[in-house]
Coordinates of C-alpha atoms and ligand atoms in Angstrom, one line a residue:
X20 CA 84.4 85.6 105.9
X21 CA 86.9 83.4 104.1
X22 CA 88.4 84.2 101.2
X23 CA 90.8 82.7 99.1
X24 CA 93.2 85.1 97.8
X25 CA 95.2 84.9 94.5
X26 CA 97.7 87.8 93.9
X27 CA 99.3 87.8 90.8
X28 CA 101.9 90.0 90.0
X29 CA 101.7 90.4 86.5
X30 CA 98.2 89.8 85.0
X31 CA 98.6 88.4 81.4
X32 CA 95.9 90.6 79.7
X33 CA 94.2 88.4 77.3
X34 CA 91.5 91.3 76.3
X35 CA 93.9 92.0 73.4
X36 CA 96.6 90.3 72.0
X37 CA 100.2 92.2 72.3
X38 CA 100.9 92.6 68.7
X39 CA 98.7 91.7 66.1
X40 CA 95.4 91.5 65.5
X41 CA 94.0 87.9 64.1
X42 CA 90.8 88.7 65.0
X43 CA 88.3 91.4 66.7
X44 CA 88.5 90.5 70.5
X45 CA 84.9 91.2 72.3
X46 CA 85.2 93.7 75.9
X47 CA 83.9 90.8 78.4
X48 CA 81.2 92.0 81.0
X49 CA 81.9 91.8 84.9
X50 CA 79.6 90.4 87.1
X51 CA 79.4 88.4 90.1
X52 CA 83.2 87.9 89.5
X53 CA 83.3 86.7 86.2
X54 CA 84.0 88.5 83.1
X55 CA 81.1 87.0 80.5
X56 CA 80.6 87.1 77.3
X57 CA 77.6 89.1 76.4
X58 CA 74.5 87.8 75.0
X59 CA 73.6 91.7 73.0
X60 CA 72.6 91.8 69.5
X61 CA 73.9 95.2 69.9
X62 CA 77.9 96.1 69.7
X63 CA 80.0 99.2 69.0
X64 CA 83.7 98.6 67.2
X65 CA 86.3 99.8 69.4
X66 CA 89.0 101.3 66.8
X67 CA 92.9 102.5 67.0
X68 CA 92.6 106.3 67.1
X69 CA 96.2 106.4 65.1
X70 CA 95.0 103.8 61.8
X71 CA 90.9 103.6 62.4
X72 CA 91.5 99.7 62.6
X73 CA 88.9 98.0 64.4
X74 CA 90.6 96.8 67.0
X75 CA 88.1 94.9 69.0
X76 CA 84.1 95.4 70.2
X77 CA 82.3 96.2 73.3
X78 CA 78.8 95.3 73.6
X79 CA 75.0 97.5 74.5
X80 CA 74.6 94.9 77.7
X81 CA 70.9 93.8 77.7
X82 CA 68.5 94.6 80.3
X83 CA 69.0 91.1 81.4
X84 CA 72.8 91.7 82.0
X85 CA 72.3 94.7 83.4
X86 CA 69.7 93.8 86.0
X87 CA 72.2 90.7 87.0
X88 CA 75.0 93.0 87.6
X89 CA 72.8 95.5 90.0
X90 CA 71.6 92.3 92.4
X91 CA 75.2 91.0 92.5
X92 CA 76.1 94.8 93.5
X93 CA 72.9 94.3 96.0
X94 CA 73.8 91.1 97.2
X95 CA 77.4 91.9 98.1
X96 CA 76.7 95.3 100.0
X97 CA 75.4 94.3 103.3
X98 CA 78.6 91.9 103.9
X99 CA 81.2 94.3 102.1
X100 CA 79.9 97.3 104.4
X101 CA 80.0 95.1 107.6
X102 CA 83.4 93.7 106.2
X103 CA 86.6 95.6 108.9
X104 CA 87.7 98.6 107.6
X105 CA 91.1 97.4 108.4
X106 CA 90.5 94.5 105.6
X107 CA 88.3 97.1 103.0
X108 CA 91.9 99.1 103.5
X109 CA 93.9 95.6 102.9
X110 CA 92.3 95.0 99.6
X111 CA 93.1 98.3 98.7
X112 CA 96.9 98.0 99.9
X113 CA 97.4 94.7 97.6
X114 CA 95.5 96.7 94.5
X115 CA 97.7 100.0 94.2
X116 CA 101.1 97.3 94.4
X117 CA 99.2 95.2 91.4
X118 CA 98.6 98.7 89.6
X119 CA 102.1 99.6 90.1
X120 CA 103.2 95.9 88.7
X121 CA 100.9 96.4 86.0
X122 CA 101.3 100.0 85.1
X123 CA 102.7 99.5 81.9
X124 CA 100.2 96.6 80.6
X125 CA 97.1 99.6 81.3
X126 CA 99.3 102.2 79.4
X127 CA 99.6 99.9 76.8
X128 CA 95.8 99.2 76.7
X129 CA 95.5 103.4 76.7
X130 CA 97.6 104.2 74.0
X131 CA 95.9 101.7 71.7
X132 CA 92.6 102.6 72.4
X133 CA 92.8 106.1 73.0
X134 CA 95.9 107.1 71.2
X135 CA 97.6 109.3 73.4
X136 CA 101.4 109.0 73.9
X137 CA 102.5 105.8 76.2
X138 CA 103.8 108.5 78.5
X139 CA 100.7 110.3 78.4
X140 CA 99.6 107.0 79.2
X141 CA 101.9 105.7 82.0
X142 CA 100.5 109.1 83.9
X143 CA 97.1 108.8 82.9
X144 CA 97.5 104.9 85.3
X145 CA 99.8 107.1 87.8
X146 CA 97.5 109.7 88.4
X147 CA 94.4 107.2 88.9
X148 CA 97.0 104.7 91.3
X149 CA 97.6 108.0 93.3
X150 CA 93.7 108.1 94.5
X151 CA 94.1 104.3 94.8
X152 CA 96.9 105.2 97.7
X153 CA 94.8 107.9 98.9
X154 CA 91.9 105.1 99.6
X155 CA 94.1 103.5 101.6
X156 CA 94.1 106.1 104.3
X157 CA 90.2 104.8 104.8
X158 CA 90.7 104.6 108.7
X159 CA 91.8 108.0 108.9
X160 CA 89.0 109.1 105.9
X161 CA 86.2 107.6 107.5
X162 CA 86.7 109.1 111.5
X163 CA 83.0 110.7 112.8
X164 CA 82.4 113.2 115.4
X165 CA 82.2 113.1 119.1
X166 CA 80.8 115.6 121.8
X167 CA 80.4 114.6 125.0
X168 CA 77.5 115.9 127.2
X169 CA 76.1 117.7 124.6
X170 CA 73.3 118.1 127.7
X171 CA 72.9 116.3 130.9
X172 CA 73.6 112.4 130.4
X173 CA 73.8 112.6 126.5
X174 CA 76.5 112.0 124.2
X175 CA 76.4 112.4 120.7
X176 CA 78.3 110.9 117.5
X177 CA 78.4 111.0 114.2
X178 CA 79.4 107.6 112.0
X179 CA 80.1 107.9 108.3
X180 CA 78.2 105.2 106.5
X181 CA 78.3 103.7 103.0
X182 CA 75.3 104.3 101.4
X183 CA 74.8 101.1 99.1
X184 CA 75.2 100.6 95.5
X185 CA 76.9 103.4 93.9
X186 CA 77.4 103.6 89.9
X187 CA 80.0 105.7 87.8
X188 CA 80.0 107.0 84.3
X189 CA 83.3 107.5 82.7
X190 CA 84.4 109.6 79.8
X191 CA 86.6 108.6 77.1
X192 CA 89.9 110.9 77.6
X193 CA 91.7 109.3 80.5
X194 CA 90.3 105.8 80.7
X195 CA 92.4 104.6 84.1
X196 CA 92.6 107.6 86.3
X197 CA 88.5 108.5 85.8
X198 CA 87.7 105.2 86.9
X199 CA 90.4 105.3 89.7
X200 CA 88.9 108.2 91.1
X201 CA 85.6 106.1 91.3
X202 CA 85.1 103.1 92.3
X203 CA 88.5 102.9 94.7
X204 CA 87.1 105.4 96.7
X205 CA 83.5 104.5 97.0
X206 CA 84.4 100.3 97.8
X207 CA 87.2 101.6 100.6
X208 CA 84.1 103.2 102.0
X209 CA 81.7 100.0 102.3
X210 CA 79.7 100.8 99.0
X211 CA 79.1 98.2 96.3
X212 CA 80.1 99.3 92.3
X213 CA 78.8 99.4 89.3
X214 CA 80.8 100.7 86.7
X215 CA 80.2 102.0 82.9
X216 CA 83.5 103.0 81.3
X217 CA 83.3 104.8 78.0
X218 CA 82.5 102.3 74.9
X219 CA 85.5 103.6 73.2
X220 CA 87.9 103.0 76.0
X221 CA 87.5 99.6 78.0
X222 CA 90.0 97.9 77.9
X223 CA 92.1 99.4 81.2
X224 CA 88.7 99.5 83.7
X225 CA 88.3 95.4 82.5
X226 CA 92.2 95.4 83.8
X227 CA 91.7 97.1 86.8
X228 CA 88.6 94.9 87.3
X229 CA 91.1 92.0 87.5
X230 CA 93.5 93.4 89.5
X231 CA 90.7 94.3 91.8
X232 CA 89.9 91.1 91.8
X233 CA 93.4 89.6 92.5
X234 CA 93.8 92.2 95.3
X235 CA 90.9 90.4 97.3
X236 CA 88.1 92.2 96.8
X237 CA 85.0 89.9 97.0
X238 CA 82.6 89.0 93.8
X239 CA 80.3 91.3 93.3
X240 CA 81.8 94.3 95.4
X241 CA 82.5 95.6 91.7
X242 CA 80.6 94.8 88.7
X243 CA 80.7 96.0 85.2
X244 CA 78.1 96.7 82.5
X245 CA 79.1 98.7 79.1
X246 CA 76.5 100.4 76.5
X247 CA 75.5 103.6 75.7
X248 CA 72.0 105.5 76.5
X249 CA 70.3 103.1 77.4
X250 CA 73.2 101.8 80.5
X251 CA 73.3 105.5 81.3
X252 CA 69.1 105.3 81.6
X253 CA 69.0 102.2 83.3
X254 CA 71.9 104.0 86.1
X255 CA 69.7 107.0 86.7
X256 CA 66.8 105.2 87.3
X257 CA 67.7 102.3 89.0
X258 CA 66.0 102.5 92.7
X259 CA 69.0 100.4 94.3
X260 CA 71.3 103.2 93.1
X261 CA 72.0 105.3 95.6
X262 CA 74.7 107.5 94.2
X263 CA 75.9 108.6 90.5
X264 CA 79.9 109.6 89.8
X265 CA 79.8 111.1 86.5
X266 CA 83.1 112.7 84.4
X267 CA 82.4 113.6 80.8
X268 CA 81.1 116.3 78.3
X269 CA 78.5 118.8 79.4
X270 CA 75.6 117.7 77.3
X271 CA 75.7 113.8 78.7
X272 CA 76.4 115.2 82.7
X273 CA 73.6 117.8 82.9
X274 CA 71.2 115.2 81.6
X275 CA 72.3 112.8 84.4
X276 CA 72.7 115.2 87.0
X277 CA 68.9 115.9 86.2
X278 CA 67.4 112.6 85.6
X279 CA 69.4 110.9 88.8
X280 CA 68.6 113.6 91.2
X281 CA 65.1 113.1 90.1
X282 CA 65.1 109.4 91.1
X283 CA 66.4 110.8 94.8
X284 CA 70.3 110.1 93.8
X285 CA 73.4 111.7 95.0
X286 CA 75.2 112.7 91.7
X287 CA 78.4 114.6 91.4
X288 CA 79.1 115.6 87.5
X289 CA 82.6 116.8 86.1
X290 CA 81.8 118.0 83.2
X291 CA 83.4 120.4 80.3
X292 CA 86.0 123.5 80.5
X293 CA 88.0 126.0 78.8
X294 CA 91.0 126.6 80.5
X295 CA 92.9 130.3 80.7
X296 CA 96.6 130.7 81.0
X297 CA 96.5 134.4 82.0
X298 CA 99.9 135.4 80.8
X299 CA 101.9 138.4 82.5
X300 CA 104.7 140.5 81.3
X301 CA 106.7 139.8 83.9
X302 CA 106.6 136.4 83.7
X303 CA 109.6 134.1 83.6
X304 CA 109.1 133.6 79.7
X305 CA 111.2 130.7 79.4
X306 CA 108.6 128.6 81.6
X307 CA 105.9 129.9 80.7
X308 CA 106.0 129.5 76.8
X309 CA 107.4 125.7 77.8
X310 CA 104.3 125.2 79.9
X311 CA 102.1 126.8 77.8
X312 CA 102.8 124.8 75.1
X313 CA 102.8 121.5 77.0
X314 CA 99.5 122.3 78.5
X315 CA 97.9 122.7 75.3
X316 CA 98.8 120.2 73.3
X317 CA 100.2 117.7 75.4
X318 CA 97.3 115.0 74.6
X319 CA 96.0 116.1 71.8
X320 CA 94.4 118.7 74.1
X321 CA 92.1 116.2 75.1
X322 CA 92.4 116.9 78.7
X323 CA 89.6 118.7 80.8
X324 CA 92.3 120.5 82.4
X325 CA 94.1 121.6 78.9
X326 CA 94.9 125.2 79.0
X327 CA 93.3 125.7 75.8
X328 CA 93.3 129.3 76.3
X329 CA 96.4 131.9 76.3
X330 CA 95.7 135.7 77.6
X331 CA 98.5 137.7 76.9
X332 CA 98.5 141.2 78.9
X333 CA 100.4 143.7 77.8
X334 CA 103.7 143.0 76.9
X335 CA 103.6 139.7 76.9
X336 CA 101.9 139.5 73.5
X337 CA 105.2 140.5 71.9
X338 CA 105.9 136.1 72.8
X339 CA 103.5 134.8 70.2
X340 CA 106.1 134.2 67.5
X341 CA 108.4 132.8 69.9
X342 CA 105.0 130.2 71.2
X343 CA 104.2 129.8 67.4
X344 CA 108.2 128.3 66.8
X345 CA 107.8 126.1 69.9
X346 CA 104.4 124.6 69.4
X347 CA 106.0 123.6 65.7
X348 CA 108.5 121.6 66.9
X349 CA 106.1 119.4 68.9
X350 CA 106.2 115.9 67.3
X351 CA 102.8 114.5 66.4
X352 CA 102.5 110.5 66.1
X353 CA 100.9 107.2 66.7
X354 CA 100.9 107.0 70.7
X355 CA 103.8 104.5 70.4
X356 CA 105.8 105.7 68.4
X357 CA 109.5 107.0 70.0
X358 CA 109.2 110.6 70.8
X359 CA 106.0 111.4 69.8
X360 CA 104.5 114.3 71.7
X361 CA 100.8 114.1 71.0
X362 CA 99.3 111.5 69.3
X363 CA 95.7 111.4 67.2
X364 CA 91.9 112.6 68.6
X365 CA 89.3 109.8 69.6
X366 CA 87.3 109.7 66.2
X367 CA 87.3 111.2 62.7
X368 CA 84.0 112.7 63.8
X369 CA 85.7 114.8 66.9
X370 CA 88.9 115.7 64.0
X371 CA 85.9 117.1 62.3
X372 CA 84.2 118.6 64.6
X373 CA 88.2 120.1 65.8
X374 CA 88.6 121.1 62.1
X375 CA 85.2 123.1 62.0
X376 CA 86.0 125.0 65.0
X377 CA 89.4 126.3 63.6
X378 CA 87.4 126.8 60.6
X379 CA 85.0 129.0 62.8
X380 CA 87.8 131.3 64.0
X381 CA 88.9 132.4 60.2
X382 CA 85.2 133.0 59.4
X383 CA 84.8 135.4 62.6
X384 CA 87.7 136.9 61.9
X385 CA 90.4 135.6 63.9
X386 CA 93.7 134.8 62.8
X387 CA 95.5 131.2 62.0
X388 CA 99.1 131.7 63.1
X389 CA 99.3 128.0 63.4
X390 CA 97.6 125.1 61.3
X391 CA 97.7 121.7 62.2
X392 CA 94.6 121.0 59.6
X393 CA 96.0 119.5 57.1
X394 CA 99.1 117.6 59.0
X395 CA 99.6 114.0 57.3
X396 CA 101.9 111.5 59.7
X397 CA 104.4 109.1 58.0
X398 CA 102.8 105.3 57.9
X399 CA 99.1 106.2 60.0
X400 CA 98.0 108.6 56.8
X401 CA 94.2 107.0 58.1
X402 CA 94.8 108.3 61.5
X403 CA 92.6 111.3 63.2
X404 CA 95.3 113.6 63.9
X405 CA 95.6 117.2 63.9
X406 CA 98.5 119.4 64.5
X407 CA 99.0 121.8 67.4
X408 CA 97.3 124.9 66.0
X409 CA 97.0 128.6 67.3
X410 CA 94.4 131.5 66.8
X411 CA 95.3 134.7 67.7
X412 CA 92.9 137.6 67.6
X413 CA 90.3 135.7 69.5
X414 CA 87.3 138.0 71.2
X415 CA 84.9 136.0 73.5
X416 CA 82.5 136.4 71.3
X417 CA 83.7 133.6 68.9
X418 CA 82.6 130.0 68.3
X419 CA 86.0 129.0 68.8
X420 CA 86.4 130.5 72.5
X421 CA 82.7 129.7 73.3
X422 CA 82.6 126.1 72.8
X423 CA 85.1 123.1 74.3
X424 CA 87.4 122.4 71.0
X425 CA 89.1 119.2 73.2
X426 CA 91.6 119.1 71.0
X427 CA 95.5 120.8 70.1
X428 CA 94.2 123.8 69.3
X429 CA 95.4 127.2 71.2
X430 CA 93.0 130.5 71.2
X431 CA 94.4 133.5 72.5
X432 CA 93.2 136.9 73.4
X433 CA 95.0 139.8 74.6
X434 CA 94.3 142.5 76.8
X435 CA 96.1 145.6 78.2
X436 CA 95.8 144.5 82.2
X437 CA 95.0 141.6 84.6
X438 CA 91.6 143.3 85.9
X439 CA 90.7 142.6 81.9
X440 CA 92.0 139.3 82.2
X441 CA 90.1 138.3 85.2
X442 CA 86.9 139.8 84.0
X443 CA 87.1 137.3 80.7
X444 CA 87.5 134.4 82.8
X445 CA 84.9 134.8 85.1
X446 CA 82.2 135.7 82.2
X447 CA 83.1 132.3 80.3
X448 CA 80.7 129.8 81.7
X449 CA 83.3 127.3 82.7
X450 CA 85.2 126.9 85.5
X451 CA 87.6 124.1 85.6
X452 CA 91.1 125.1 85.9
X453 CA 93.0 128.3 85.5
X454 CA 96.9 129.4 85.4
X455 CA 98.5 132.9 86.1
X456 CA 101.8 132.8 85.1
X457 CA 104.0 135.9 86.7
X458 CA 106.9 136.7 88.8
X459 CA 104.6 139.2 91.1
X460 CA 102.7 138.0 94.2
X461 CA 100.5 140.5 94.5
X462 CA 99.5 139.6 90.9
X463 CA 99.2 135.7 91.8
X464 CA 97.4 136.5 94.7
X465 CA 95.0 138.7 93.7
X466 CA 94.0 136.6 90.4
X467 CA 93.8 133.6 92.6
X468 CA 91.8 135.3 94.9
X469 CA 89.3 137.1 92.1
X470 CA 88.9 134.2 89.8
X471 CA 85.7 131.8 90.1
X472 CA 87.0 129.0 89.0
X473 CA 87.9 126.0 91.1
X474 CA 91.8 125.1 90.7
X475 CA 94.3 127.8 90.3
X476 CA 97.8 127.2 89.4
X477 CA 100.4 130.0 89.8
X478 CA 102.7 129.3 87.5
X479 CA 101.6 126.1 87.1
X480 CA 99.6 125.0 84.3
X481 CA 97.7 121.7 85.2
X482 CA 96.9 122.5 88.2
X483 CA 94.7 119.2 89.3
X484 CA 94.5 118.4 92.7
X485 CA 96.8 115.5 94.5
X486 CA 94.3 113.1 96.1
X487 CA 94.3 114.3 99.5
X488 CA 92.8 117.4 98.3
X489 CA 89.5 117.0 95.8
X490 CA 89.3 117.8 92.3
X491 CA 87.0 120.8 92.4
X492 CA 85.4 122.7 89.1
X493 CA 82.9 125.9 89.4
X494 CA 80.1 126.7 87.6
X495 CA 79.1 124.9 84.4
X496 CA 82.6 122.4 85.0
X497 CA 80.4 121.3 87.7
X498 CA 77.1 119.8 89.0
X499 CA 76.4 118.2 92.6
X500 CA 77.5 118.8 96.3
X501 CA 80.5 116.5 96.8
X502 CA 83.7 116.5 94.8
X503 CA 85.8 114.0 94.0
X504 CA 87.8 112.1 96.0
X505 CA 90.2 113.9 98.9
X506 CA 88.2 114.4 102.1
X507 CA 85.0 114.5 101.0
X508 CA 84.9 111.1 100.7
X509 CA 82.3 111.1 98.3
X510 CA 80.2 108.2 98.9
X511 CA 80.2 107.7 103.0
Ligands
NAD30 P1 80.8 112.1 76.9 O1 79.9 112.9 77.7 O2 80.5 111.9 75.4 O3 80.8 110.6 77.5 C1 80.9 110.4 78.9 C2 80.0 109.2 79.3 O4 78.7 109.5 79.1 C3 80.3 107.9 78.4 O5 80.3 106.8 79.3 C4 79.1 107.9 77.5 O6 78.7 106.6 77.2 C5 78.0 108.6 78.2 N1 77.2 109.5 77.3 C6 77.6 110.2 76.2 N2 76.7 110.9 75.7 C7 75.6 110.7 76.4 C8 74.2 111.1 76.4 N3 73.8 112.0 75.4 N4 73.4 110.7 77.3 C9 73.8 109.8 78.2 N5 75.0 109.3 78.3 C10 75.9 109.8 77.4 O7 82.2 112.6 77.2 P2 83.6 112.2 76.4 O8 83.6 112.7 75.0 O9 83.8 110.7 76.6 O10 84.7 113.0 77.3 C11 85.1 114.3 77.0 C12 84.4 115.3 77.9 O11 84.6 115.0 79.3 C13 85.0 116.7 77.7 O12 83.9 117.6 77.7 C14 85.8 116.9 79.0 O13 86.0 118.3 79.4 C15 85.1 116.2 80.0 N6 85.9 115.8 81.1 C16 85.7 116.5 82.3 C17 86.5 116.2 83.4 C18 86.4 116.9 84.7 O14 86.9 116.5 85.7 N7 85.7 118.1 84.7 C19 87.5 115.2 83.3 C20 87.6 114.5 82.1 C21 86.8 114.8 81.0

């Protein structure tokens, strides 16, 4: 088939304006290769998280909208899937160089709407192009399996096949690598897309829509639809859905790991955590109070691979003062701002909700050795932000080491050895991401070995997966069979 193809370097984002704000800008819909106004009586304000400005608004698409974008996905499967790999793998090629010429324009897009710092942000895009890359290695990705004469005159094969329309769900916290670890993967394949990015975020997935677009990739391979319940609904019940990527909170990903499988989908669900930095005496303390403190904060702890949890064995508890002094000197401010080191939290209902938690901890008889409640930053005194904060004294029976906080707040618990340790990670219900921090290989090895959680990081505190492997997650982090991107190949 004949396409024409228009690459463009630099994409001049006209979602919002660089600078100011004249007037609310409305999130377009895409379908069929054309970003459309919605007709909705229904739309949410899309605000900065550093001044609570509105900044633009994103619509509830209407059945109507919704049903359009699914036949375009329908339409433009059965000529996508028979389309080469070799040219699936070209349009891919051209997209990761637009990301790369773009990568600054997304971060930009990220830091307003989501507030985190435009570093935070530039990774957030680098993390996403890196499974963008990792798509490109499709010819390799998709091989089957061969045995000859399996019995007398028979061969046998395998193929890996798209499946059809696929959908994804995305969260709010890192609103270019989420969708980057969707739909790239899934079109390489042969699948069709329909995408819903968080209502609070759009504005990088409508980018990477158009640098999709310029890259080559045919109207309709890709559509997208935004809303709330009711675009979740219509996903998991759709019967030309075949398959359901979901990344988000616990309460929204059981619900559609449940309702899709029910309608005969494949869904894989990342859900919530609460990460543990188990923390050893012997430990190269320098590192280890740097990373901790990094991997806490460091976004606002809006990460789902935050270490929002420090054990300290033994010894090592003698550190807290030192951590206390270091988390303090961690500069909190509007996304981009120079040398800000975490910026504000999505909404003044999750400060709250932050707030209460820390809250929580002083009722149940923990201790506040670090309060980042009442912080007030110079020039955004409207903003949602809250200061790195630490609670010592934790037990696991608390609120605050029961529930997700998602935000810049550190719990930590102490215990006398690493069998203790290990024991209190494997009774919390999640299992995301872990840490052992330690000079001793026998320790590393054995807490790698004993803890159920699925990504361990010795001496490493984010320990998320490069593309080639799959981002994992155990237990309640998780729901479905496939993982994420790396060779599972989710959707083939
Ligand atoms: P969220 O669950 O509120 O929203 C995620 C998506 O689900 C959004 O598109 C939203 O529109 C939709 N949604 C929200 N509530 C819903 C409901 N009740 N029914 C149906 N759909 C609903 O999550 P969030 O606040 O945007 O993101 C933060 C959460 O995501 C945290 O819990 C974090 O740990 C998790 N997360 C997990 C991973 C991972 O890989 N495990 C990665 C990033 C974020």
């Amino acid at each position: 088939r004949a396409r024409i193809l228009q690459v463009s370097s630099k994409v001049n984002c006209t979602w919002y304006p660089a600078s100011s704000f004249s007037s609310v800008s409305s999130v377009k819909l895409f379908i069929d290769g054309k970003f459309v106004e919605s007709k909705s009586d229904r739309w949410i304000d899309i605000h900065n998280p550093a001044t609570n400005e509105v900044i633009g608004r994103v619509p509830q698409a209407t059945k109507a909208e919704m049903d359009a974008a699914i036949a375009s996905c329908k339409r433009a499967f059965p000529a996508w899937a028979e389309t080469s790999v070799l040219s699936r793998q070209q349009v891919l090629l051209r997209y990761q160089q637009l990301i790369k010429d773009n990568l600054k324009e997304i971060a930009r897009l990220i830091t307003l709407e989501q507030g985190k710092t435009l570093a935070d942000a530039e990774g957030d895009v680098f993390r996403g192009l890196q499974v963008v890359e990792h798509a490109c290695s499709v010819t390799s990705l998709m091989l089957g399996e061969t045995m000859p004469s399996i019995t007398k005159d028979m061969d046998l094969y395998s193929y890996r096949l798209p499946l059809g329309v696929c959908a994804g769900i995305a969260p709010f916290n890192f609103p270019a690598m989420i969708p980057l670890w969707m739909f790239p993967m899934a079109m390489v394949c042969g699948n069709t897309f329909l995408m819903k990015p968080s209502e609070r975020v759009p504005g990088a997935t409508m980018l990477l829509a158009k640098l999709l677009q310029d890259s080559g990739a045919p109207d309709g391979t890709l559509n997208i639809i935004h809303g709330q319940h009711d675009a979740v609904n219509f996903i998991c019940d759709h019967p030309d859905i075949k398959a359901i990527s979901f990344v988000g909170s616990n309460q929204a990903g059981e619900y559609i790991f449940e309702r899709g499988s029910r309608h005969g989908k494949r869904v894989q669900a990342n859900m919530g955590a609460k990460n543990h930095g188990v923390v050893m005496p012997d430990a190269n303390k320098e590192n280890t109070l740097n990373q901790l403190v990094g991997a806490a904060f460091g976004a606002a702890g809006q990460r789902c691979m935050a270490l929002s949890t420090a054990i300290l064995v033994g010894e090592a508890k003698k550190w807290l003062p030192e951590l206390v002094e270091r988390a303090k000197k961690l500069r909190v401010n509007a996304g981009d701002q120079p040398g800000a080191d975490l910026g504000p939290l999505i909404t003044p209902q999750a400060k709250e909700r932050v707030c209460n938690l820390i809250d929580s901890g002083t009722k149940e008889g923990a201790s506040i050795l670090l309060d980042g409640r009442k912080i007030k930053v110079k020039g955004y005194e409207n903003g949602n932000f809250v200061g790195p904060t630490i609670i010592s004294d934790v037990k696991p029976n608390m609120t605050c080491y029961k529930e997700e906080i998602f935000g810049p707040v550190l719990v930590v618990l102490e215990t006398e050895t690493l069998d203790e340790a290990i024991k209190i990670v494997n009774g919390n219900p999640y299992g995301n991401g872990t840490a052992i921090f330690t000079t001793n290989g026998a320790a590393a090895r054995k807490y790698s070995h004993l803890v159920d959680v699925g990504q361990v990081g010795v001496n490493v505190p984010i320990p998320v997966p490069l593309p080639m492997f799959s981002f994992t997650g155990s237990r309640s982090s998780f729901r479905g069979d496939t993982n994420f991107y790396g060779k599972q190949v989710p959707m083939s």
